[in-house]
XYZ file of C-alpha atoms in Angstrom:
530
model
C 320.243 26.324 49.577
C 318.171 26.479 52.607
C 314.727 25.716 52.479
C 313.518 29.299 53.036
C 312.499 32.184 50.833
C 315.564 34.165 52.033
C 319.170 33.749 50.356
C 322.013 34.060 53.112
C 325.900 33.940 51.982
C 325.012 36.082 48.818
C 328.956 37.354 48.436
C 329.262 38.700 44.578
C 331.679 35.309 43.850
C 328.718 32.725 44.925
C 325.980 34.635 43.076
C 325.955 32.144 40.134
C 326.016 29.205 42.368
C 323.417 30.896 44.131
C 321.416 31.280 41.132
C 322.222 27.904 39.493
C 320.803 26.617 42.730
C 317.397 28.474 42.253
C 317.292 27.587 38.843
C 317.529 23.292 39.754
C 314.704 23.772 42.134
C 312.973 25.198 38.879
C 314.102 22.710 36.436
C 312.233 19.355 35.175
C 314.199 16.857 33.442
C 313.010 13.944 31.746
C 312.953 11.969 34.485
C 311.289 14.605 36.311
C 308.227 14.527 33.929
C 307.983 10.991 33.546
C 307.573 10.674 37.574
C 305.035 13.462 37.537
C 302.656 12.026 34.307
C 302.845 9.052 35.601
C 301.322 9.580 38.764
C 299.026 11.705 37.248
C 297.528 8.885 34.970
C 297.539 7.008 38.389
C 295.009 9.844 40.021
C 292.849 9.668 36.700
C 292.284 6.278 36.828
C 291.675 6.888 40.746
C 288.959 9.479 40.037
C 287.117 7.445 37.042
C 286.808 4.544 39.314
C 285.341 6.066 42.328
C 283.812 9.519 43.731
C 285.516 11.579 46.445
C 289.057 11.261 44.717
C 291.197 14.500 44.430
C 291.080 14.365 40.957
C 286.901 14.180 40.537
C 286.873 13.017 37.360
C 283.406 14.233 36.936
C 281.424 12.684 34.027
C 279.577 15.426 31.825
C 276.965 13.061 29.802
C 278.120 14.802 26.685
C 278.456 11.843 24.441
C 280.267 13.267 21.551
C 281.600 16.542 19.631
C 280.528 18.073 16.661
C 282.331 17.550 13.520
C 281.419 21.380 11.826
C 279.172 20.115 9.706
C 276.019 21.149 12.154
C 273.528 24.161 11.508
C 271.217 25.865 13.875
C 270.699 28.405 16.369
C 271.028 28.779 19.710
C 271.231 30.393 23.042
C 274.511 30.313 25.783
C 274.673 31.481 28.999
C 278.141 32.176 30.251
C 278.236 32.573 34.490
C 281.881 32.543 35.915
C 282.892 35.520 37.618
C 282.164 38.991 37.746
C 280.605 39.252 34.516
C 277.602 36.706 32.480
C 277.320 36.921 28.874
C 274.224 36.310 27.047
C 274.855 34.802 23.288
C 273.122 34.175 20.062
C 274.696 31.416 18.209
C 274.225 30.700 14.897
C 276.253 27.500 13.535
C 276.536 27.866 9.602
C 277.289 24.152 8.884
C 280.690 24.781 7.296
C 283.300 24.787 10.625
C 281.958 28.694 11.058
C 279.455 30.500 13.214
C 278.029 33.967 14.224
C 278.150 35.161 17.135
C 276.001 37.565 18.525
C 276.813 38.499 22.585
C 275.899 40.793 25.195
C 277.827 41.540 28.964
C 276.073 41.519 31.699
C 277.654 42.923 35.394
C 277.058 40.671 38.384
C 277.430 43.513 41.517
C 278.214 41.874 44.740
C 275.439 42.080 46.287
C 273.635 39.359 43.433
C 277.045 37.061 44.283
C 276.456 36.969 48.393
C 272.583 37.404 48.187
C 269.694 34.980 47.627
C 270.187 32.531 45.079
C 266.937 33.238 43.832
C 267.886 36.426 43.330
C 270.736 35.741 41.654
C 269.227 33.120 39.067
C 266.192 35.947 38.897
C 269.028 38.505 37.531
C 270.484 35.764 34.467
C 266.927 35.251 33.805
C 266.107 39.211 33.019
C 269.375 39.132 31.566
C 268.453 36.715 28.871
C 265.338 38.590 28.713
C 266.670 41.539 27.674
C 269.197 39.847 25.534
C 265.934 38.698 23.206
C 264.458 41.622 23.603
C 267.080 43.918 22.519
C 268.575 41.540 19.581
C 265.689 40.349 17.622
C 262.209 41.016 16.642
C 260.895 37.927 18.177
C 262.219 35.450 20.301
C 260.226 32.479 17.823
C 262.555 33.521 15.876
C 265.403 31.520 16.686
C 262.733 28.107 16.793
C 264.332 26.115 14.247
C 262.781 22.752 13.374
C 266.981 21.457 12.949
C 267.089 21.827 16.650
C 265.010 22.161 18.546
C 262.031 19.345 19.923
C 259.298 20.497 17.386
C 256.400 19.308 20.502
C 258.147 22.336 22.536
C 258.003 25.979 21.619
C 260.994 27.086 24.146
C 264.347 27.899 22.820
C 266.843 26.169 23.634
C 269.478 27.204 25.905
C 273.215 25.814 26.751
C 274.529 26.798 30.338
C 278.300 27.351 30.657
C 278.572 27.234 34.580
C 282.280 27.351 36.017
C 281.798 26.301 39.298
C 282.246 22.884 41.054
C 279.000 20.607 40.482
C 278.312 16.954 40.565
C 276.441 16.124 37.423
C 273.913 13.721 37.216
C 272.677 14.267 33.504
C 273.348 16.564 30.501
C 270.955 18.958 32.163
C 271.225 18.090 35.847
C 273.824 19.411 37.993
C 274.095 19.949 41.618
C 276.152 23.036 43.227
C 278.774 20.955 45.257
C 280.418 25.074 46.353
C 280.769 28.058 44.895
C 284.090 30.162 44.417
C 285.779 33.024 42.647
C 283.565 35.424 44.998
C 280.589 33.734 45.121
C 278.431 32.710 47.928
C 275.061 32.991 47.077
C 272.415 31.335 49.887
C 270.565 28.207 49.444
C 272.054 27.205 46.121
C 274.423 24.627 47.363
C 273.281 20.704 46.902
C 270.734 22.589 44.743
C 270.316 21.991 40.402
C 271.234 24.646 39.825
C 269.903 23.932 35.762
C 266.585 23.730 37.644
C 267.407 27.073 39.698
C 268.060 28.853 35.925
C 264.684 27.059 34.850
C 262.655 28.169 37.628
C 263.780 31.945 36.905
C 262.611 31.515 33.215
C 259.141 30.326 34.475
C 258.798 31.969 36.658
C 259.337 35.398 33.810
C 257.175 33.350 31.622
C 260.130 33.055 29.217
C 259.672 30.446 26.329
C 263.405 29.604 27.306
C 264.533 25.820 28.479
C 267.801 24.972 29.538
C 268.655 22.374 28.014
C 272.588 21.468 28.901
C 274.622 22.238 31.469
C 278.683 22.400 30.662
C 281.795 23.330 32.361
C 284.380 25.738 30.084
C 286.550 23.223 29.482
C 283.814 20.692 27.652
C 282.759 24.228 25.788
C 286.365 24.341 24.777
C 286.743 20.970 23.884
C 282.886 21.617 21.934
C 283.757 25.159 20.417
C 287.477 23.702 18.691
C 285.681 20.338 17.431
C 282.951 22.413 15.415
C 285.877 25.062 13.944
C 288.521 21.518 13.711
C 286.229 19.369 12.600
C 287.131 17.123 15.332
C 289.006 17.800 19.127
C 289.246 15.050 21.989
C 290.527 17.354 24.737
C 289.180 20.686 25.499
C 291.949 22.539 28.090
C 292.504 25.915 30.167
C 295.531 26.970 30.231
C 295.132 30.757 31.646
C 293.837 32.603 35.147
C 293.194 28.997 36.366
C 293.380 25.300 34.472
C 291.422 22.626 33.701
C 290.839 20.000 31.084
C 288.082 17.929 30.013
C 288.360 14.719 27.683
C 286.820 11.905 25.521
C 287.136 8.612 27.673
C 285.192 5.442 27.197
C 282.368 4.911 29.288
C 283.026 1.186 30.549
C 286.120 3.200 31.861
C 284.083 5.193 34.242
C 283.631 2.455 36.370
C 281.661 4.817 38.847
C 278.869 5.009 36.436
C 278.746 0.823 36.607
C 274.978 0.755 37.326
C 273.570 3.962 35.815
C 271.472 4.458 32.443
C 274.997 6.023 30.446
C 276.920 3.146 31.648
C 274.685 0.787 29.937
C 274.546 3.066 26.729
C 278.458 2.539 26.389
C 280.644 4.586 23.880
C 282.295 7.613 25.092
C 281.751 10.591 27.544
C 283.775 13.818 28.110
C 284.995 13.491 31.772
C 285.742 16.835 33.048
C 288.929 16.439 35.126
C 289.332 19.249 37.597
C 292.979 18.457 37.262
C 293.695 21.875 39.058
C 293.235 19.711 41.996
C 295.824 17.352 41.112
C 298.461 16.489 43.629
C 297.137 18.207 46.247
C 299.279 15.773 48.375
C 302.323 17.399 47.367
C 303.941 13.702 46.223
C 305.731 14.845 42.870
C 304.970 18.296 42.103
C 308.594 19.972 42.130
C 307.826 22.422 45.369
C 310.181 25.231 45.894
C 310.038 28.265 49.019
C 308.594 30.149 46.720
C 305.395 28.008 45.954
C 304.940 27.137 49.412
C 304.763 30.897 50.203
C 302.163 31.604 47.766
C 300.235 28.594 48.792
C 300.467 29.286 52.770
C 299.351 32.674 51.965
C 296.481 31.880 49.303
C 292.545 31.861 50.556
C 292.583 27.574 49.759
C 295.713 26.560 51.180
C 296.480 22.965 50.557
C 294.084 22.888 47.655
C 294.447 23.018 44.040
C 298.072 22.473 43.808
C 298.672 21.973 40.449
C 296.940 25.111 39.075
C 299.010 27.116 42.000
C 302.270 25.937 39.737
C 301.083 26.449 36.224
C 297.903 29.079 36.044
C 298.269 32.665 35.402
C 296.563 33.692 39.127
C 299.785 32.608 40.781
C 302.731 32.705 38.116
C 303.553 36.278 38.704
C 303.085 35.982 42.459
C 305.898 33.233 42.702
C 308.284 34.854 40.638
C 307.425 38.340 43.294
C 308.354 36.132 45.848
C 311.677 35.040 44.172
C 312.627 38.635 42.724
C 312.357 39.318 46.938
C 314.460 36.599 47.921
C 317.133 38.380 45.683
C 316.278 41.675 46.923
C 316.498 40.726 50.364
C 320.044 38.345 50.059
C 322.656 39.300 52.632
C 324.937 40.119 52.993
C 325.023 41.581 49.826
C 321.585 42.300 47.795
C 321.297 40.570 44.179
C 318.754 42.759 42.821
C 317.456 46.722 42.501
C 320.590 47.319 45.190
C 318.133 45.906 47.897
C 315.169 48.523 47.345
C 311.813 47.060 46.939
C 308.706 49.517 46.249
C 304.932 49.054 47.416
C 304.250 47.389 44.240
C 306.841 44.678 44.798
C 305.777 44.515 47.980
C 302.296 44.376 47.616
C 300.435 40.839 48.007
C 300.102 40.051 43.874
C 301.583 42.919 42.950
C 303.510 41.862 40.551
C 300.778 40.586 37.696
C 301.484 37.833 34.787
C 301.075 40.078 32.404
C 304.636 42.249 33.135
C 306.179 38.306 32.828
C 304.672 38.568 29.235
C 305.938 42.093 27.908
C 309.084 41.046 29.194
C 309.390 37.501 27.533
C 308.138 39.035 24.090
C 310.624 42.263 24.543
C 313.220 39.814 25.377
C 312.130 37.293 21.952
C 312.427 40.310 20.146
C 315.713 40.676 18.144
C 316.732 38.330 19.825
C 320.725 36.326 19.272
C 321.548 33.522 17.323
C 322.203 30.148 19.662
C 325.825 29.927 18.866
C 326.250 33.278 19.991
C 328.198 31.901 23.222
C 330.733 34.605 24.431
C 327.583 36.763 24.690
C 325.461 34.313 26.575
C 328.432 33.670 28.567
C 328.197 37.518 29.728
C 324.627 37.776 30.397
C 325.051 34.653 32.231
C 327.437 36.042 34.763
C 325.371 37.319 37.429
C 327.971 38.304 40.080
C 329.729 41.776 37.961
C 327.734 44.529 36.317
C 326.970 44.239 32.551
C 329.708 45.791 30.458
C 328.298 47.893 27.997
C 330.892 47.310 25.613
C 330.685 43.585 25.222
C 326.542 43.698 24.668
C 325.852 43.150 21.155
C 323.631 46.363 20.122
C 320.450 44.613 19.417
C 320.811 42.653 22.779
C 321.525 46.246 24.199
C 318.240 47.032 23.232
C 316.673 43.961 24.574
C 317.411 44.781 27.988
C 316.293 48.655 27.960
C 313.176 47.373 26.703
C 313.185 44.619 29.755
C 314.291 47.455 31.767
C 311.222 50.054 30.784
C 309.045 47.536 31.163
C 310.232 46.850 35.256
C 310.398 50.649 36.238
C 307.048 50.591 34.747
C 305.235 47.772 36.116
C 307.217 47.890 39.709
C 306.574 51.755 40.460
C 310.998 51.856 39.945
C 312.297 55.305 39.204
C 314.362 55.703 35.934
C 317.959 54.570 37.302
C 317.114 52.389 39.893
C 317.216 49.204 37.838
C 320.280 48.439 36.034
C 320.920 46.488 32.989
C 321.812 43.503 34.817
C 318.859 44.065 37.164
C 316.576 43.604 33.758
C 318.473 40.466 33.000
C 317.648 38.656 36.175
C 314.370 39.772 36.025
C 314.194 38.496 32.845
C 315.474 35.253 33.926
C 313.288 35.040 36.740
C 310.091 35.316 34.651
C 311.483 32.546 31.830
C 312.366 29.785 34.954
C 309.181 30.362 36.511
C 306.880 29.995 33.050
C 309.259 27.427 31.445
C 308.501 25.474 34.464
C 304.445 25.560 34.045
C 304.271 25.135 30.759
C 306.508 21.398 31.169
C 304.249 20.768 34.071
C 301.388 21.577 31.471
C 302.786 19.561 29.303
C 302.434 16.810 31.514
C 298.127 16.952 31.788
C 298.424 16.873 27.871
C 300.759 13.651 28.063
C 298.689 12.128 30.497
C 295.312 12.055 28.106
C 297.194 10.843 25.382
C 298.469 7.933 27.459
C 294.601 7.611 29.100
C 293.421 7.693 25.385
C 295.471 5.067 23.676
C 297.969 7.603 21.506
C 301.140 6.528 23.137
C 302.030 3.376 25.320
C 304.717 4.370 27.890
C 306.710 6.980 28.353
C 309.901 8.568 28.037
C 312.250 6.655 26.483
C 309.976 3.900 26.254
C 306.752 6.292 24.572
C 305.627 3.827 21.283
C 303.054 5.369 19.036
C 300.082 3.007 19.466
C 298.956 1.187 16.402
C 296.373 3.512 14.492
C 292.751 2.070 14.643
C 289.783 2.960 12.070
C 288.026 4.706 15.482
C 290.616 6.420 17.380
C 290.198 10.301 16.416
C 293.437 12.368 15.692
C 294.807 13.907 19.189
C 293.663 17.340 18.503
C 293.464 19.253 21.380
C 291.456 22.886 21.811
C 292.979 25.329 24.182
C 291.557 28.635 25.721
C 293.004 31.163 28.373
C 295.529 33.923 28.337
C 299.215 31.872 28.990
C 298.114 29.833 25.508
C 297.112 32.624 23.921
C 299.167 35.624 24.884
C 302.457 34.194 26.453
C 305.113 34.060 24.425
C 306.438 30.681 23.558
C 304.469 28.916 26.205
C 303.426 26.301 23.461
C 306.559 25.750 22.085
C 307.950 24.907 25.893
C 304.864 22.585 26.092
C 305.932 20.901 23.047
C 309.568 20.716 23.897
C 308.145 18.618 27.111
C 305.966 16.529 24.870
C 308.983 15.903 22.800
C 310.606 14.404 26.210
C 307.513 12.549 27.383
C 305.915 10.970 24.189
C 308.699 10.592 21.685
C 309.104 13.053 18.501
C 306.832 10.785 16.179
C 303.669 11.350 18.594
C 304.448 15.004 19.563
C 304.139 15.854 15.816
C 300.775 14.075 15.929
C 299.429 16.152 18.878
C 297.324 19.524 17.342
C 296.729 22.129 19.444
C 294.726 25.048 18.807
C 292.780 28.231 19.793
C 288.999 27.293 21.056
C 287.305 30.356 19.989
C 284.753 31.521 21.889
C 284.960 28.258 24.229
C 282.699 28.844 26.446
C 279.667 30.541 24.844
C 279.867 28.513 21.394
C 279.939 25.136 23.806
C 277.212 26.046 25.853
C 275.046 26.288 22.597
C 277.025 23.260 21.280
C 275.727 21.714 24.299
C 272.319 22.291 23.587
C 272.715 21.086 20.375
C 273.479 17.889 21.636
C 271.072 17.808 23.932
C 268.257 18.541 21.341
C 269.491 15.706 18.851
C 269.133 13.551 22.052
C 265.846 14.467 22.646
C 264.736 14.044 18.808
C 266.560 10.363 19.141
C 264.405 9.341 22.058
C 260.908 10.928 21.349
């Protein structure tokens, strides 16, 4: 096929080889994966050794996650995007917490202004939050966690923006995204920007920790676990954030932590990985989407496996077919505005269509059917669907006329089947390459030696924590089957003994129940060295 997002020589008898041609570009064998983890646990070992790497590696100072057995209360700060929440956290002691929370807008003129200004703005915001949610703000001063020669409550800062960070509460703005461009906040602490704002309100507040969402996530699922050594996003964007061994972050070699020893959560900003385009499996499709995103070049990885971009590249491919020649593939050539449009087509139609499509859906032996749907170049017979698949594919179908601004009879059955198999190549595809991030800390960690065909299950030690794994964001949590396609990877990559070992689960509340988490461990610090 020719490396371009049209498809020329599209006569109705070379549709399937057509097709079959699009779906190798897609596909990720074992091979495939091994090539792919295997640089990736090259680039980690890169990053931990030296600043300026691709894959940052950035060390977080959090030196540990709770086991569910801690009480307290606390206050989180949640800043990524358009909206900040304000939280009350109350940790019960038994793997369970309240949550208390408020939303707070952040307009666009607070994102492009002063920084001042903006930090000003979270400051009233927590302000109000105390206000409006308790009687006093002494009470949440709990001699359990907080320094008793202080009188400030404690707060945990969930910031999801790139910073270089120094200490547990000392981070530096290294640039802002996601809309973002506040003045005179870059190179700044921006821990000391937040702390400025509360003294400057007089606010008997101190920040206390500064964390990224994916150490909240890792935080939030080891209180509710009991345990977790790798906190992940798999949703709008990715990221992950593990437990590594400090004489492993040979970049720390002559600071105070590196002395200390034990372990560290390194926050990976794997999004970033293979930005050099060496083994990710490119295809026209991706290389569209990247030419035409606002960081071309940049975060590769997350362009190929985050929910921001999945529905973009399968737009681009459900085009290609549209715009075949001679003869069109799909929708008889028409494509409306919404198809058209730049992200028009969102990740969540992928979704409704994938869980319509699970639905009812045929046993695996049922081949002659298969072997129908499979045959892209003639129109679906009616007659040889099986009744329940029948109703698979209205559902499919509903769901594109809906979503794609189609009117009713301008998408045919067979039109809902390719769309259909458009969606499951494009999300089958991230959640292997998700897979591989997973497979990669579990080789980083000790879990597995090799991989492949060669994976071994390393010998169990008395320290070594069980691979449990807390995941937040939409594809985990929403998209049907996306685990089950991670696992089927991890199957390939690690061997069947260790994929049954690896727990994954839902971080509840990542973000806001780390921040506090993060305070948490930032008082017991304090307590240890006073």
């Amino acid at each position: 096929m020719p490396i371009t997002t049209a498809i020329y020589n599209a006569h109705p008898h070379k549709i399937n080889s057509l097709l079959a041609d699009i779906e190798q570009q897609f596909a990720l064998d074992e091979d495939a994966l091994i090539s792919i983890t295997s640089h990736f646990h090259k680039l980690f070992n890169l990053g931990l050794s030296d600043y300026g790497h691709q894959m940052a590696m950035i060390p977080t100072f959090v030196t540990g996650v709770p086991d569910g057995t801690e009480t307290g209360t606390f206050l989180a700060l949640d800043l990524g995007g358009t909206n900040l929440r304000v939280c009350q956290v109350e940790l019960h002691g038994n793997k369970a917490f309240t949550l208390k929370q408020q939303k707070y807008r952040v307009s666009e003129a607070l994102k492009t202004g002063e920084a001042t200004v903006l930090f000003d703005y979270l400051a009233d915001s927590v302000d109000a939050f105390l206000t409006s949610n308790m009687e006093s703000p002494q009470s949440l001063d709990n001699p359990n966690t907080i320094n008793t020669d202080s009188p400030a409550i404690p707060l945990g800062l969930t910031f999801s923006f790139p910073v270089e960070q120094t200490a547990l509460d000392k981070g530096f703005l290294l640039t802002w995204t996601k809309g973002f461009s506040a003045k005179n906040a870059i190179n700044k602490d921006v821990v000391k920007l937040l702390q400025d704002a509360f003294d400057r309100k007089h606010l008997h507040v101190k920040c206390v920790a500064l964390v990224n969402d994916t150490v909240g996530t890792a935080l939030s699922r080891a209180y509710t676990a009991g345990g977790c050594v790798l906190g992940a996003i798999f949703g709008t964007g990715t990221n992950g954030a593990y437990l590594e061994q400090v004489a492993n972050i040979t970049k720390l070699r002559n600071g105070p932590a590196a002395a200390a020893g034990g372990v560290m959560m390194v926050n990976t900003e794997w999004g970033a990985f293979d930005n050099a385009r060496e083994v990710l499996p490119i295809t026209p499709f991706d290389n569209k989407v990247d030419r035409e995103s606002i960081n071309p070049r940049f975060q590769a990885y997350e362009k190929f496996i985050s929910g921001m971009y999945l529905g973009e590249i399968t737009r681009n491919l459900l085009l290609a077919l549209v715009d075949a020649a001679p003869k069109p593939i799909l929708f008889n050539g028409k494509a409306t505005e919404r198809l058209n449009k730049h992200y028009g087509l969102d990740t969540e139609m992928l979704s409704l269509v994938e869980s319509a499509w699970r639905t009812d859906a045929p046993r695996e032996g049922d081949s002659e059917e298969n072997a129908v749907l499979r045959d892209f170049s003639a129109p679906l017979a009616e007659e040889r669907i099986a009744p329940a698949t029948l109703r698979r594919l209205n559902r499919v179908r509903e769901i594109v006329q809906e979503h794609l601004g189609y009117a009713p009879g301008e998408v045919s059955l067979r039109d809902a089947a390719l769309v259909q198999w458009a969606a499951a190549l494009v999300v089958r595809r991230a959640a292997r390459l998700s897979a591989c991030a997973v497979a990669t800390v579990a080789l980083q960690m000790g879990y597995v030696t090799g991989l492949g065909k060669d994976a071994r299950a390393a010998a169990p030690s008395a320290d070594r924590k069980p691979y449990s794994i807390g995941i937040d964001g939409s594809l985990y949590q929403h998209y049907p089957g996306f685990e089950d396609r991670m696992r089927e990877a991890l199957r390939l990559l690690l061997g069947e003994e260790v994929e049954k070992l690896v727990i994954m689960g839902l971080a509840k509340d990542g973000s806001e129940v780390g921040a506090a988490l993060g305070a948490l461990q930032a008082t017991k610090h304090t307590k240890t060295v006073t």
